[in-house]
CSV table of N, CA and C in Angstrom, one decimal:
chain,number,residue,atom,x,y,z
A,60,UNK,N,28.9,34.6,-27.5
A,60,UNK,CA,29.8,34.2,-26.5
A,60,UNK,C,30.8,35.3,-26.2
A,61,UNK,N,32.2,35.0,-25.3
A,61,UNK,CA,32.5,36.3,-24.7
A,61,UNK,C,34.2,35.8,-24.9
A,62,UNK,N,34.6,36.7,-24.5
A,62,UNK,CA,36.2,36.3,-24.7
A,62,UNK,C,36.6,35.1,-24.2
A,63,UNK,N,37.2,33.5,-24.4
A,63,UNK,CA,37.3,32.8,-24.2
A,63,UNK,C,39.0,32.8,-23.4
A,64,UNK,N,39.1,32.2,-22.5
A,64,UNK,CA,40.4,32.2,-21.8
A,64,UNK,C,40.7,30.7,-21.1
A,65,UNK,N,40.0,30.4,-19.9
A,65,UNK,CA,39.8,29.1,-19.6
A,65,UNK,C,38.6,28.5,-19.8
A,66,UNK,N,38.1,27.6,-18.8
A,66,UNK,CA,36.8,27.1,-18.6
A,66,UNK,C,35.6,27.8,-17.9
A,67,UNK,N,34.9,28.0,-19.2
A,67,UNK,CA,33.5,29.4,-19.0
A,67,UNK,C,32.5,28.5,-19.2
A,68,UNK,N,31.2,29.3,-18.8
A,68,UNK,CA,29.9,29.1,-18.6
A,68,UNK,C,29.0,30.2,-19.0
A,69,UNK,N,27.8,29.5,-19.5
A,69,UNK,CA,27.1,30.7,-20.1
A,69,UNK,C,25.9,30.2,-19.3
A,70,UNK,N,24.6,30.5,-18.8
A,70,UNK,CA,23.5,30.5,-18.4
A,70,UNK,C,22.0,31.3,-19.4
A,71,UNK,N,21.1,31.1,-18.9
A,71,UNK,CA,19.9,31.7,-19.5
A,71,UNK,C,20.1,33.3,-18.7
A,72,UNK,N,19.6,33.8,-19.9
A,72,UNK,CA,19.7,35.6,-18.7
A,72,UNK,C,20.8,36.4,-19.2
A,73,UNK,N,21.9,36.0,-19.9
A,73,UNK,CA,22.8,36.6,-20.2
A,73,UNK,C,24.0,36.4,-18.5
A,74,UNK,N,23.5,35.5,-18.0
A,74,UNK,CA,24.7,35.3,-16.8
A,74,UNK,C,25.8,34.2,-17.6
A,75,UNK,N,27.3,35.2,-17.4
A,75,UNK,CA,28.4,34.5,-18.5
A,75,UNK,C,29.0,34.1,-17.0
A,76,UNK,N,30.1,33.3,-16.9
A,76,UNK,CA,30.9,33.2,-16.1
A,76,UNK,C,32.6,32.9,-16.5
A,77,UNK,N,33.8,33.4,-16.5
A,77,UNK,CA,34.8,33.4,-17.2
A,77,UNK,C,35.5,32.7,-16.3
A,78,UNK,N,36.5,31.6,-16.6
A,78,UNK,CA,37.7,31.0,-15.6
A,78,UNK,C,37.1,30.5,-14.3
A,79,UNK,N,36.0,29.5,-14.7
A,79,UNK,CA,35.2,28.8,-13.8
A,79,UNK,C,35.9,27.8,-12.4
A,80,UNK,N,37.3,27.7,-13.3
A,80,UNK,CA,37.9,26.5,-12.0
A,80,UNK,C,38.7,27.6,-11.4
A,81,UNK,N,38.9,28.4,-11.7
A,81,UNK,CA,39.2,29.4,-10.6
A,81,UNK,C,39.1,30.0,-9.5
A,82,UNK,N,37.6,30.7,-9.8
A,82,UNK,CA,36.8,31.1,-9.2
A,82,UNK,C,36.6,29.9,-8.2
A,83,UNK,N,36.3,28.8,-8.3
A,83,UNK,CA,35.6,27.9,-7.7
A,83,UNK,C,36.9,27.3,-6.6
A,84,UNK,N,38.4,27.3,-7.5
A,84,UNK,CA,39.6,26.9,-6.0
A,84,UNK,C,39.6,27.7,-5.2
A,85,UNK,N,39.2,29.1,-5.6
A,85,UNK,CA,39.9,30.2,-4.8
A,85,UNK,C,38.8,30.6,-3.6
A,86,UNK,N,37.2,29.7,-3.9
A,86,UNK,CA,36.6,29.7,-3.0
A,86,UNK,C,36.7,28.5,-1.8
A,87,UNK,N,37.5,27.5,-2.5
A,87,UNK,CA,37.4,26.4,-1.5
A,87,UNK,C,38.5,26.6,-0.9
A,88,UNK,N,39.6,27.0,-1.6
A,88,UNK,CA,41.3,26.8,-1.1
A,88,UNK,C,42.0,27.8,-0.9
A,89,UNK,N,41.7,29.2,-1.2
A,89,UNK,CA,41.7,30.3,-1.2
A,89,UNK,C,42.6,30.2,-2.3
A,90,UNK,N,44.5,31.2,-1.8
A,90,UNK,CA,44.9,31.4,-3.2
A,90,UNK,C,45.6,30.5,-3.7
A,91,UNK,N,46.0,28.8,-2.8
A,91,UNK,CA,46.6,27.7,-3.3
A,91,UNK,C,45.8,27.4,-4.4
A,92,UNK,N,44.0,27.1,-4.1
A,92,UNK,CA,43.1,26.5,-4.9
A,92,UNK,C,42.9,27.4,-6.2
A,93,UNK,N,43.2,28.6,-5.9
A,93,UNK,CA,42.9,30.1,-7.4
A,93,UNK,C,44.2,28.8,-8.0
A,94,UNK,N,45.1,28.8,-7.3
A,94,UNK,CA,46.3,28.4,-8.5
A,94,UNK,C,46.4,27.4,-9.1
A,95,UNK,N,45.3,26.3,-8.9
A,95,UNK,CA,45.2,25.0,-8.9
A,95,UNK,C,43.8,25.0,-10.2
A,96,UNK,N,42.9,25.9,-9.7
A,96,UNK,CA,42.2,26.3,-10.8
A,96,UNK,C,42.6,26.8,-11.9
A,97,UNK,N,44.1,28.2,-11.8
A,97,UNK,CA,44.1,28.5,-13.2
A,97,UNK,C,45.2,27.2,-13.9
A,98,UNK,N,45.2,26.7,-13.4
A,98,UNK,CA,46.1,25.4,-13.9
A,98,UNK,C,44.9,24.6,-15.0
A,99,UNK,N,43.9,24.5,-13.9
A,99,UNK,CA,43.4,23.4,-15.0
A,99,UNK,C,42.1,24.6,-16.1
A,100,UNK,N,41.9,26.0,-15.4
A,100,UNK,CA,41.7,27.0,-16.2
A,100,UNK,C,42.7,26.6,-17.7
A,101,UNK,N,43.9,26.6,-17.6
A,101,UNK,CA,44.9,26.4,-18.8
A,101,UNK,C,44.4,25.5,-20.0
A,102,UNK,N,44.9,24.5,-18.9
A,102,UNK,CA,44.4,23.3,-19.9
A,102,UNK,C,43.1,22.7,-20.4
A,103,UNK,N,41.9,23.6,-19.6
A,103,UNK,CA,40.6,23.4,-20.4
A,103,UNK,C,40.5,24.5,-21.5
A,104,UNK,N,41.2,25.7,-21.8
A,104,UNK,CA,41.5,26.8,-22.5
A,104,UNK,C,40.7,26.5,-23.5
A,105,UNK,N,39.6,27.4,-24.1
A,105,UNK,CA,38.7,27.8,-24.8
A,105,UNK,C,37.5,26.8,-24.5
A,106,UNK,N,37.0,26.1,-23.5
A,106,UNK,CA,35.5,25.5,-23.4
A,106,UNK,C,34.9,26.5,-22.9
A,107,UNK,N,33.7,26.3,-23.4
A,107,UNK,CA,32.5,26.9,-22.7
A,107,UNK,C,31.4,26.0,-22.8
A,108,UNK,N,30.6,25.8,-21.5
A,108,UNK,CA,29.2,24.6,-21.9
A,108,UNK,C,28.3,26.4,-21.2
A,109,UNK,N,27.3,25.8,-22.6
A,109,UNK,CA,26.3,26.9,-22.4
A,109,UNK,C,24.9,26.3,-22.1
A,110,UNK,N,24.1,26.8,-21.2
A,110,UNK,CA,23.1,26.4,-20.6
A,110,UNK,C,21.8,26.6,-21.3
A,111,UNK,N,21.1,26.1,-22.2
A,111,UNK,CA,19.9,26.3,-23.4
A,111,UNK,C,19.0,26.8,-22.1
A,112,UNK,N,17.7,27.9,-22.6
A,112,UNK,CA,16.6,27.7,-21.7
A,112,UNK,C,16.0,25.8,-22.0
A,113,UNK,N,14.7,25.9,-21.2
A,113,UNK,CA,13.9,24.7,-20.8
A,113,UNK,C,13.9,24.4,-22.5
A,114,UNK,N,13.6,23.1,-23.0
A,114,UNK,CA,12.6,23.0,-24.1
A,114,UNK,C,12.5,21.6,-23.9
A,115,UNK,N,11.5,21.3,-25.0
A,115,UNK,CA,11.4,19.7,-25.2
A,115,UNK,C,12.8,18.7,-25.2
A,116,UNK,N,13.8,19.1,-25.5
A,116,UNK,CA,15.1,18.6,-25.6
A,116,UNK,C,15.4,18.1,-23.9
A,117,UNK,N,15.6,16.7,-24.1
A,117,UNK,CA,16.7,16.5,-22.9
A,117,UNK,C,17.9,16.8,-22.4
A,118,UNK,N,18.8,17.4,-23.5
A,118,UNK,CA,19.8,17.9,-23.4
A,118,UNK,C,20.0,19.7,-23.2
A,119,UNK,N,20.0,20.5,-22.5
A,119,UNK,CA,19.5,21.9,-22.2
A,119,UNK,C,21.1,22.0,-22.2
A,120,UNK,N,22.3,21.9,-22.6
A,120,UNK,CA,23.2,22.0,-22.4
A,120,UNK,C,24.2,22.0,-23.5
A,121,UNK,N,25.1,23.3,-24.0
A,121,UNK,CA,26.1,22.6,-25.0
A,121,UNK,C,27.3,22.8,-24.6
A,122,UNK,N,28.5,22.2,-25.2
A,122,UNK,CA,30.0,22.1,-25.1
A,122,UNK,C,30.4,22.8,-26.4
A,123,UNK,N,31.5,24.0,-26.1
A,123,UNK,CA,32.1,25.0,-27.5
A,123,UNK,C,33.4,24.5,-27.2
């Protein structure tokens, strides 16, 4: 895993993604929504759901 700050994501591939609700207000809302993201950035502080490759498992997904 990678330095933890807010709400991250890990994928298969080695694709990390850091301060997910961020990134994601500041695309809808520009810099109101960045601020609204690192807000809840804060308060999700240290998750990360990491994305397993395929397997027999129905759950391809974990919560840190």
């Amino acid at each position: 895993m990678f330095e933890k700050k807010g709400f991250n994501m890990e994928f298969p591939g080695g694709i990390k993604i850091k301060d997910v609700a961020t990134k994601i207000g500041g695309i809808l809302r520009g810099e109101e929504g960045s601020e609204l993201g690192r807000q809840i950035d804060e308060v999700t502080k240290n998750i990360t759901i990491k994305f397993e490759p395929n397997s027999d498992d129905k759950d391809n997904f974990k919560i840190w």
